[in-house]
XYZ file of C-alpha atoms in Angstrom:
328
model
C 125.181 114.340 24.625
C 127.209 112.682 28.268
C 129.280 109.979 27.233
C 132.293 108.718 30.376
C 135.055 108.174 29.025
C 138.802 106.899 29.924
C 141.325 109.994 30.009
C 144.182 108.170 31.840
C 145.111 104.778 33.178
C 144.263 103.628 36.597
C 141.628 102.072 38.659
C 137.408 103.202 37.240
C 137.358 105.872 39.792
C 140.303 107.692 38.904
C 140.362 107.030 35.094
C 136.756 107.398 33.490
C 135.831 110.579 33.475
C 131.938 111.711 32.316
C 132.336 113.920 29.764
C 130.363 116.557 27.239
C 130.913 114.999 23.130
C 129.547 116.302 20.403
C 128.244 112.821 18.433
C 128.504 112.340 15.609
C 127.132 112.161 12.448
C 125.750 109.553 10.952
C 126.857 107.464 7.626
C 126.080 105.133 5.110
C 125.042 101.861 6.724
C 124.865 103.370 9.866
C 121.947 103.458 13.054
C 121.703 106.078 15.955
C 120.284 104.423 19.150
C 119.246 106.480 22.436
C 121.009 104.454 24.306
C 118.367 103.243 27.765
C 120.928 101.382 29.611
C 123.888 99.591 29.118
C 125.593 95.979 30.733
C 128.711 96.384 32.578
C 132.222 93.647 31.796
C 135.163 92.611 33.667
C 137.416 93.758 30.312
C 135.557 97.466 30.954
C 137.905 97.433 34.152
C 141.356 96.157 32.524
C 140.143 98.798 29.133
C 140.624 101.516 32.303
C 143.534 100.194 33.554
C 145.762 100.009 30.560
C 145.609 95.524 31.006
C 143.800 95.389 28.042
C 144.491 93.202 24.491
C 143.128 96.451 22.487
C 144.920 99.610 23.320
C 143.117 102.326 22.066
C 144.296 106.465 21.897
C 143.084 108.432 24.969
C 140.077 109.816 25.835
C 138.260 106.734 24.536
C 134.371 105.464 25.355
C 133.996 102.121 26.936
C 130.993 99.142 27.291
C 130.301 97.191 24.725
C 126.921 96.130 25.370
C 123.660 98.800 24.963
C 119.997 98.573 24.004
C 117.822 101.577 23.184
C 115.874 102.644 20.720
C 116.507 103.916 17.256
C 116.403 107.529 16.459
C 117.631 108.213 13.113
C 118.224 105.922 10.301
C 120.552 105.642 7.210
C 119.383 106.198 3.635
C 117.714 102.554 2.625
C 118.266 100.637 6.032
C 116.603 97.385 6.907
C 116.161 99.596 10.037
C 113.446 102.351 11.038
C 113.488 104.841 13.488
C 111.421 103.367 17.393
C 112.637 100.432 17.097
C 113.936 98.690 20.218
C 116.914 96.864 19.824
C 120.261 95.335 21.281
C 123.729 97.023 19.909
C 127.593 96.294 20.417
C 129.364 98.985 19.901
C 133.569 98.802 18.685
C 136.077 101.334 21.221
C 136.119 103.791 20.411
C 133.512 104.349 20.672
C 131.400 102.864 22.750
C 128.094 102.447 24.682
C 129.138 104.480 27.851
C 127.019 107.204 26.858
C 123.898 108.771 26.158
C 123.937 108.589 22.045
C 125.506 106.139 19.883
C 126.130 105.799 16.798
C 127.096 102.304 14.950
C 126.901 100.156 11.934
C 123.233 98.397 11.758
C 125.290 95.495 11.708
C 125.798 95.766 15.141
C 122.641 96.107 15.775
C 119.691 93.380 17.201
C 116.216 94.175 17.282
C 114.410 92.494 21.307
C 110.850 92.428 21.655
C 108.698 94.377 23.144
C 108.635 92.117 26.417
C 112.298 92.675 26.719
C 113.512 95.278 29.363
C 116.348 96.870 28.426
C 118.263 96.064 31.491
C 117.865 92.103 30.977
C 118.103 92.752 27.023
C 121.437 94.840 27.378
C 122.497 92.070 29.927
C 121.876 89.364 27.386
C 123.890 89.407 24.067
C 128.172 88.481 25.123
C 126.838 86.722 28.232
C 124.217 83.759 26.113
C 125.746 84.645 22.670
C 129.104 82.788 24.136
C 127.386 79.930 26.360
C 124.996 79.494 23.555
C 127.760 78.463 21.205
C 129.999 76.873 23.780
C 126.984 73.999 24.263
C 125.455 73.839 21.396
C 127.404 74.151 18.412
C 131.341 73.539 19.817
C 129.770 70.882 22.743
C 127.005 69.289 21.429
C 124.923 69.205 23.840
C 122.385 66.624 23.965
C 119.016 65.779 26.368
C 119.766 63.734 29.199
C 123.713 65.352 29.590
C 125.090 66.093 32.866
C 126.825 69.904 32.421
C 128.554 71.207 34.747
C 129.042 74.685 35.249
C 131.674 76.488 36.679
C 131.130 80.007 37.999
C 126.970 79.641 37.914
C 126.436 83.238 39.282
C 128.210 84.803 37.061
C 126.731 87.378 33.842
C 128.061 84.471 31.481
C 127.477 80.463 34.045
C 124.481 81.493 35.473
C 123.607 81.608 31.188
C 124.836 78.311 30.722
C 122.515 77.422 32.970
C 119.537 78.462 31.956
C 120.720 77.121 28.637
C 121.333 74.183 29.534
C 118.033 72.700 31.429
C 116.548 74.263 28.044
C 117.983 72.073 26.270
C 117.364 69.823 28.672
C 120.423 68.761 30.102
C 120.540 67.707 34.525
C 122.862 70.902 35.675
C 124.978 70.919 38.250
C 126.557 74.293 39.273
C 129.587 75.827 41.472
C 129.313 78.824 43.055
C 131.753 80.066 45.359
C 129.063 80.975 48.779
C 125.305 79.170 49.739
C 124.296 83.013 48.334
C 125.530 82.015 45.117
C 124.460 78.375 45.540
C 121.165 79.673 46.367
C 121.039 81.453 42.977
C 122.593 78.609 40.975
C 119.173 77.500 42.033
C 116.457 79.723 41.426
C 117.994 79.877 38.539
C 117.203 76.413 37.479
C 120.570 74.627 38.750
C 119.384 70.937 39.780
C 121.933 70.541 41.384
C 125.063 73.586 43.400
C 127.779 73.328 44.702
C 129.577 75.805 47.171
C 133.815 74.609 46.159
C 134.921 76.608 48.889
C 133.550 74.536 51.260
C 133.007 71.288 49.724
C 134.354 68.524 46.818
C 132.840 68.945 43.741
C 134.911 66.585 41.941
C 133.550 64.133 44.959
C 130.298 65.821 44.652
C 129.581 65.244 40.851
C 130.769 61.499 41.312
C 128.488 61.063 43.544
C 125.766 63.144 41.970
C 126.733 60.775 38.587
C 127.053 57.267 40.147
C 130.778 57.905 39.276
C 130.271 58.105 35.856
C 131.004 61.977 36.316
C 130.071 65.731 33.616
C 129.436 64.613 29.816
C 130.333 69.227 29.546
C 132.217 71.043 31.510
C 132.062 75.006 30.971
C 134.646 76.189 32.379
C 135.269 79.982 32.130
C 137.573 80.168 35.381
C 140.420 78.180 33.890
C 144.056 77.024 36.688
C 142.891 74.618 39.670
C 139.941 74.185 38.536
C 140.284 72.889 35.059
C 142.960 70.122 36.847
C 140.217 69.482 39.067
C 137.707 69.400 36.325
C 140.095 66.648 33.911
C 139.397 64.764 37.781
C 135.037 64.121 37.363
C 134.904 64.889 33.146
C 133.531 61.629 32.082
C 134.959 59.091 29.034
C 134.338 60.883 26.055
C 133.085 63.532 28.157
C 134.337 67.498 26.416
C 135.750 70.642 29.009
C 134.454 73.733 27.772
C 137.593 76.070 28.041
C 135.308 79.925 28.389
C 137.884 81.650 29.815
C 140.298 82.489 33.132
C 139.137 84.479 35.518
C 140.643 82.336 37.935
C 144.158 84.495 36.369
C 146.448 80.488 35.735
C 146.378 79.173 32.252
C 146.220 75.282 32.788
C 148.185 72.367 31.346
C 146.251 69.931 29.790
C 148.560 66.349 29.944
C 147.500 64.684 26.698
C 147.803 61.370 28.389
C 145.242 62.047 30.880
C 142.849 63.436 27.846
C 143.704 59.572 26.364
C 143.630 57.224 28.898
C 139.536 59.184 29.255
C 139.022 59.815 25.583
C 137.872 63.206 26.299
C 138.265 66.876 24.275
C 139.711 69.827 25.637
C 136.818 72.255 23.611
C 138.465 75.593 23.326
C 135.590 78.306 23.183
C 136.251 81.737 21.283
C 132.926 83.154 20.292
C 134.412 86.986 19.323
C 136.296 86.027 16.228
C 133.777 82.715 15.197
C 131.094 85.998 15.184
C 133.895 87.901 12.682
C 134.025 84.651 10.707
C 130.395 83.210 10.672
C 128.117 86.658 11.915
C 124.651 84.847 10.237
C 125.877 82.647 12.868
C 124.694 84.550 15.163
C 122.135 86.224 13.780
C 120.454 83.017 13.772
C 121.324 82.686 17.726
C 119.942 86.119 18.815
C 116.651 84.089 17.069
C 116.691 81.106 18.933
C 117.624 83.485 22.485
C 115.223 85.848 21.524
C 112.075 82.878 21.543
C 113.767 81.255 24.070
C 112.912 83.896 26.256
C 109.553 84.773 25.492
C 108.921 80.992 25.633
C 110.328 81.642 29.537
C 113.016 79.183 29.122
C 115.818 81.980 30.172
C 116.067 84.596 32.087
C 118.976 87.079 32.098
C 120.046 87.331 35.876
C 120.656 90.813 36.809
C 122.868 91.582 40.462
C 121.520 95.812 39.843
C 120.673 98.020 37.300
C 122.796 102.177 38.555
C 121.783 105.444 37.382
C 124.848 107.015 34.474
C 126.498 109.068 36.677
C 127.487 106.466 38.640
C 129.280 103.963 36.790
C 132.993 103.763 38.294
C 131.676 103.068 41.284
C 129.610 99.923 39.595
C 132.918 98.815 37.855
C 134.368 98.976 41.654
C 132.122 96.231 43.033
C 132.586 94.437 39.806
C 136.023 94.639 40.134
C 135.623 93.185 43.563
C 133.968 90.292 42.986
C 130.525 91.767 45.223
C 128.363 90.412 42.844
C 126.649 88.866 40.286
C 125.407 88.327 37.083
C 125.382 91.457 35.669
C 125.723 94.765 36.459
C 123.491 97.679 34.089
C 123.309 101.209 33.892
C 120.483 102.862 33.575
C 121.339 105.762 31.076
C 118.095 107.481 28.798
C 114.985 106.761 30.898
């Protein structure tokens, strides 16, 4: 089979090679999947560059989210050949490959109405947003939710899940094109943070009260400004640090407004509570069937174009999720 491998540490165009490799043999508790689509994430770029927190011996195959069809199962499996699934492979045997052998605990069935491209783009972003909003944020109908980087993968998921929970959703993004996208996927208000002061706008929309929940995958200056428009007894959900700088949270300000700064580490939660992740998956599939969520896909690229597509992602030229089409 063919698989993309990181053969040296560099930018994706230099680090990745499309090679022929021998498919892994099936072991007890595993299934073999014919990959149909694979999602790209920013950490794939960091892995190419050797800047990710987890390292692996070269060469290895990246790719953390795929969808496809089960080709083979081990004896006693609860899954069956021909079943359509999402899978979340673990490195060094990642998903940018035509064939994937994986523990069945990392495989989740999907309904027929969900395309492989959308399915591959759902797992990490929607699981993270669902976990953040429901478990860590305790979102309730009627609350005001502020979502930063609303046109991105996890931000767009948070907009849709916030609306599904009955919240009024305000989104920020870095261009008029991206604020239009935020409105199209459900945001009640969208603010171009490059041309508008989102603190002033949020206070205006909420008549000075501020947002009950703030979903922040950016950090840095965005976190600093978010503290100025969080409601009394609100929660700032710390998703990540795409802005580069890790901000401080002055505890005197936290005390004055009785708000909470809440960490959201879905990956560690998944290790501790895999049964909850399975429950979240079932809930998300129902929301998709009810047409309350719909993954935002920027584009689906041919299998051979992975390095170029990751280059677009690296340059922040995109919105939503980028997909790789593998087997047709």
